[in-house]
Amino acid sequence: QGHLVESGGGLVQPGGSLRLSCAASGFAFRLSGMSWYRQPPGKERELVATISSAGGITNYANSVKGRFTIFRDNAKNTVYLQMNNLKPEDTAVYYCNTPSASISWGKGTQVTVSS
């Protein structure tokens, strides 16, 4: 079981920033690695970033390295994705889940980067 609710998306101009949030419940969040994924229009879902259970280890897709930062607050059962210097190719629906995608997918949050 488990429940994931993503929020924080929106329309932003190229070069802008957004912070996404993912509120988790119903599973041992603080013991779970967490990941952000995205699905661009007409494409497959792809892995964006992963963070270890305690937050000390992070990994990023090459396409977002240096621009995105994943972090978490285990006291709030929430994982975040800070996105800076956004590009049109970052346009997608963003989802969170464990690295093995073991939780039912949430609805995601739409990020649109356009001038």
PDB file of C-alpha atoms in Angstrom:
ATOM      1  CA  GLN A   1       0.000   0.000   0.000  1.00  0.00           C
ATOM      2  CA  GLY A   2       1.088   3.559   0.442  1.00  0.00           C
ATOM      3  CA  HIS A   3       0.020   6.895  -0.910  1.00  0.00           C
ATOM      4  CA  LEU A   4       1.939   9.606  -2.766  1.00  0.00           C
ATOM      5  CA  VAL A   5       0.759  13.138  -3.500  1.00  0.00           C
ATOM      6  CA  GLU A   6       2.871  15.385  -5.706  1.00  0.00           C
ATOM      7  CA  SER A   7       2.489  19.155  -5.829  1.00  0.00           C
ATOM      8  CA  GLY A   8       4.291  22.341  -6.797  1.00  0.00           C
ATOM      9  CA  GLY A   9       4.206  22.178 -10.576  1.00  0.00           C
ATOM     10  CA  GLY A  10       3.184  24.995 -12.859  1.00  0.00           C
ATOM     11  CA  LEU A  11       4.078  27.124 -15.847  1.00  0.00           C
ATOM     12  CA  VAL A  12       7.501  28.740 -15.745  1.00  0.00           C
ATOM     13  CA  GLN A  13       9.683  30.551 -18.245  1.00  0.00           C
ATOM     14  CA  PRO A  14      13.004  29.081 -19.380  1.00  0.00           C
ATOM     15  CA  GLY A  15      15.651  29.785 -16.761  1.00  0.00           C
ATOM     16  CA  GLY A  16      13.098  29.824 -13.970  1.00  0.00           C
ATOM     17  CA  SER A  17      12.794  27.660 -10.872  1.00  0.00           C
ATOM     18  CA  LEU A  18      10.221  25.452  -9.213  1.00  0.00           C
ATOM     19  CA  ARG A  19      10.190  23.309  -6.087  1.00  0.00           C
ATOM     20  CA  LEU A  20       8.166  20.122  -6.185  1.00  0.00           C
ATOM     21  CA  SER A  21       6.931  18.322  -3.092  1.00  0.00           C
ATOM     22  CA  CYS A  22       5.835  14.738  -2.568  1.00  0.00           C
ATOM     23  CA  ALA A  23       3.899  13.867   0.562  1.00  0.00           C
ATOM     24  CA  ALA A  24       4.090  10.183   1.430  1.00  0.00           C
ATOM     25  CA  SER A  25       1.967   8.067   3.747  1.00  0.00           C
ATOM     26  CA  GLY A  26       1.120   4.463   4.476  1.00  0.00           C
ATOM     27  CA  PHE A  27       4.602   2.966   4.253  1.00  0.00           C
ATOM     28  CA  ALA A  28       7.960   3.223   6.059  1.00  0.00           C
ATOM     29  CA  PHE A  29       9.048   6.425   4.336  1.00  0.00           C
ATOM     30  CA  ARG A  30      12.062   7.077   6.534  1.00  0.00           C
ATOM     31  CA  LEU A  31      13.424   3.605   5.687  1.00  0.00           C
ATOM     32  CA  SER A  32      12.880   3.991   1.951  1.00  0.00           C
ATOM     33  CA  GLY A  33      15.004   5.493  -0.747  1.00  0.00           C
ATOM     34  CA  MET A  34      12.919   7.846  -2.864  1.00  0.00           C
ATOM     35  CA  SER A  35      13.041   8.952  -6.468  1.00  0.00           C
ATOM     36  CA  TRP A  36      11.563  11.555  -8.735  1.00  0.00           C
ATOM     37  CA  TYR A  37      10.473  10.505 -12.204  1.00  0.00           C
ATOM     38  CA  ARG A  38       9.027  12.414 -15.121  1.00  0.00           C
ATOM     39  CA  GLN A  39       7.018  11.631 -18.224  1.00  0.00           C
ATOM     40  CA  PRO A  40       7.394  14.105 -21.083  1.00  0.00           C
ATOM     41  CA  PRO A  41       4.517  14.385 -23.562  1.00  0.00           C
ATOM     42  CA  GLY A  42       4.395  11.322 -25.794  1.00  0.00           C
ATOM     43  CA  LYS A  43       7.375   9.675 -24.113  1.00  0.00           C
ATOM     44  CA  GLU A  44       8.093   7.009 -21.528  1.00  0.00           C
ATOM     45  CA  ARG A  45       8.467   7.766 -17.848  1.00  0.00           C
ATOM     46  CA  GLU A  46      12.107   8.316 -16.896  1.00  0.00           C
ATOM     47  CA  LEU A  47      14.088   8.476 -13.685  1.00  0.00           C
ATOM     48  CA  VAL A  48      15.238  11.967 -12.718  1.00  0.00           C
ATOM     49  CA  ALA A  49      16.801  11.722  -9.262  1.00  0.00           C
ATOM     50  CA  THR A  50      17.150   9.365  -6.301  1.00  0.00           C
ATOM     51  CA  ILE A  51      17.922   9.936  -2.629  1.00  0.00           C
ATOM     52  CA  SER A  52      18.837   7.421   0.047  1.00  0.00           C
ATOM     53  CA  SER A  53      16.658   6.848   3.094  1.00  0.00           C
ATOM     54  CA  ALA A  54      18.731   9.129   5.337  1.00  0.00           C
ATOM     55  CA  GLY A  55      19.369  11.637   2.563  1.00  0.00           C
ATOM     56  CA  GLY A  56      23.119  11.273   2.424  1.00  0.00           C
ATOM     57  CA  ILE A  57      23.369   9.816  -1.070  1.00  0.00           C
ATOM     58  CA  THR A  58      21.836  11.321  -4.177  1.00  0.00           C
ATOM     59  CA  ASN A  59      21.998  10.481  -7.868  1.00  0.00           C
ATOM     60  CA  TYR A  60      20.782  12.388 -10.897  1.00  0.00           C
ATOM     61  CA  ALA A  61      20.084  11.808 -14.540  1.00  0.00           C
ATOM     62  CA  ASN A  62      22.743  13.463 -16.686  1.00  0.00           C
ATOM     63  CA  SER A  63      20.119  15.743 -18.208  1.00  0.00           C
ATOM     64  CA  VAL A  64      19.381  17.436 -14.872  1.00  0.00           C
ATOM     65  CA  LYS A  65      22.716  17.177 -13.063  1.00  0.00           C
ATOM     66  CA  GLY A  66      23.796  20.550 -11.713  1.00  0.00           C
ATOM     67  CA  ARG A  67      20.311  22.040 -12.115  1.00  0.00           C
ATOM     68  CA  PHE A  68      18.056  19.861  -9.938  1.00  0.00           C
ATOM     69  CA  THR A  69      18.461  18.958  -6.265  1.00  0.00           C
ATOM     70  CA  ILE A  70      16.572  16.191  -4.468  1.00  0.00           C
ATOM     71  CA  PHE A  71      16.223  16.384  -0.699  1.00  0.00           C
ATOM     72  CA  ARG A  72      13.904  15.063   1.961  1.00  0.00           C
ATOM     73  CA  ASP A  73      12.432  15.773   5.382  1.00  0.00           C
ATOM     74  CA  ASN A  74      11.775  12.483   7.142  1.00  0.00           C
ATOM     75  CA  ALA A  75       9.960  14.239   9.991  1.00  0.00           C
ATOM     76  CA  LYS A  76       7.388  15.432   7.436  1.00  0.00           C
ATOM     77  CA  ASN A  77       7.384  12.286   5.264  1.00  0.00           C
ATOM     78  CA  THR A  78       8.122  14.532   2.305  1.00  0.00           C
ATOM     79  CA  VAL A  79      10.631  14.460  -0.532  1.00  0.00           C
ATOM     80  CA  TYR A  80      11.373  17.530  -2.612  1.00  0.00           C
ATOM     81  CA  LEU A  81      12.831  18.379  -5.991  1.00  0.00           C
ATOM     82  CA  GLN A  82      14.330  21.830  -6.401  1.00  0.00           C
ATOM     83  CA  MET A  83      14.544  22.622 -10.106  1.00  0.00           C
ATOM     84  CA  ASN A  84      16.639  25.562 -11.286  1.00  0.00           C
ATOM     85  CA  ASN A  85      17.535  26.860 -14.729  1.00  0.00           C
ATOM     86  CA  LEU A  86      14.562  25.057 -16.215  1.00  0.00           C
ATOM     87  CA  LYS A  87      14.560  24.270 -19.920  1.00  0.00           C
ATOM     88  CA  PRO A  88      11.684  23.556 -22.315  1.00  0.00           C
ATOM     89  CA  GLU A  89      12.792  19.915 -22.426  1.00  0.00           C
ATOM     90  CA  ASP A  90      12.027  19.643 -18.702  1.00  0.00           C
ATOM     91  CA  THR A  91       8.331  19.901 -19.547  1.00  0.00           C
ATOM     92  CA  ALA A  92       6.691  16.761 -18.177  1.00  0.00           C
ATOM     93  CA  VAL A  93       4.440  15.321 -15.526  1.00  0.00           C
ATOM     94  CA  TYR A  94       6.605  14.704 -12.467  1.00  0.00           C
ATOM     95  CA  TYR A  95       6.042  11.792 -10.091  1.00  0.00           C
ATOM     96  CA  CYS A  96       7.698  10.469  -6.964  1.00  0.00           C
ATOM     97  CA  ASN A  97       8.053   6.846  -5.913  1.00  0.00           C
ATOM     98  CA  THR A  98      10.577   4.490  -4.426  1.00  0.00           C
ATOM     99  CA  PRO A  99      13.512   3.467  -6.661  1.00  0.00           C
ATOM    100  CA  SER A 100      11.727   0.180  -7.336  1.00  0.00           C
ATOM    101  CA  ALA A 101       8.413   1.959  -7.951  1.00  0.00           C
ATOM    102  CA  SER A 102       6.841  -0.167  -5.228  1.00  0.00           C
ATOM    103  CA  ILE A 103       4.109   2.294  -4.309  1.00  0.00           C
ATOM    104  CA  SER A 104       1.007   2.996  -6.372  1.00  0.00           C
ATOM    105  CA  TRP A 105       1.691   5.971  -8.598  1.00  0.00           C
ATOM    106  CA  GLY A 106       0.207   9.307  -7.623  1.00  0.00           C
ATOM    107  CA  LYS A 107      -1.368  11.710 -10.076  1.00  0.00           C
ATOM    108  CA  GLY A 108       1.845  13.610 -10.577  1.00  0.00           C
ATOM    109  CA  THR A 109       2.303  17.344 -11.009  1.00  0.00           C
ATOM    110  CA  GLN A 110       2.564  19.079 -14.376  1.00  0.00           C
ATOM    111  CA  VAL A 111       5.638  21.194 -15.094  1.00  0.00           C
ATOM    112  CA  THR A 112       5.552  23.300 -18.230  1.00  0.00           C
ATOM    113  CA  VAL A 113       8.582  25.347 -19.269  1.00  0.00           C
ATOM    114  CA  SER A 114       7.689  27.810 -21.972  1.00  0.00           C
ATOM    115  CA  SER A 115       8.081  31.452 -22.882  1.00  0.00           C
TER     116      SER A 115
END
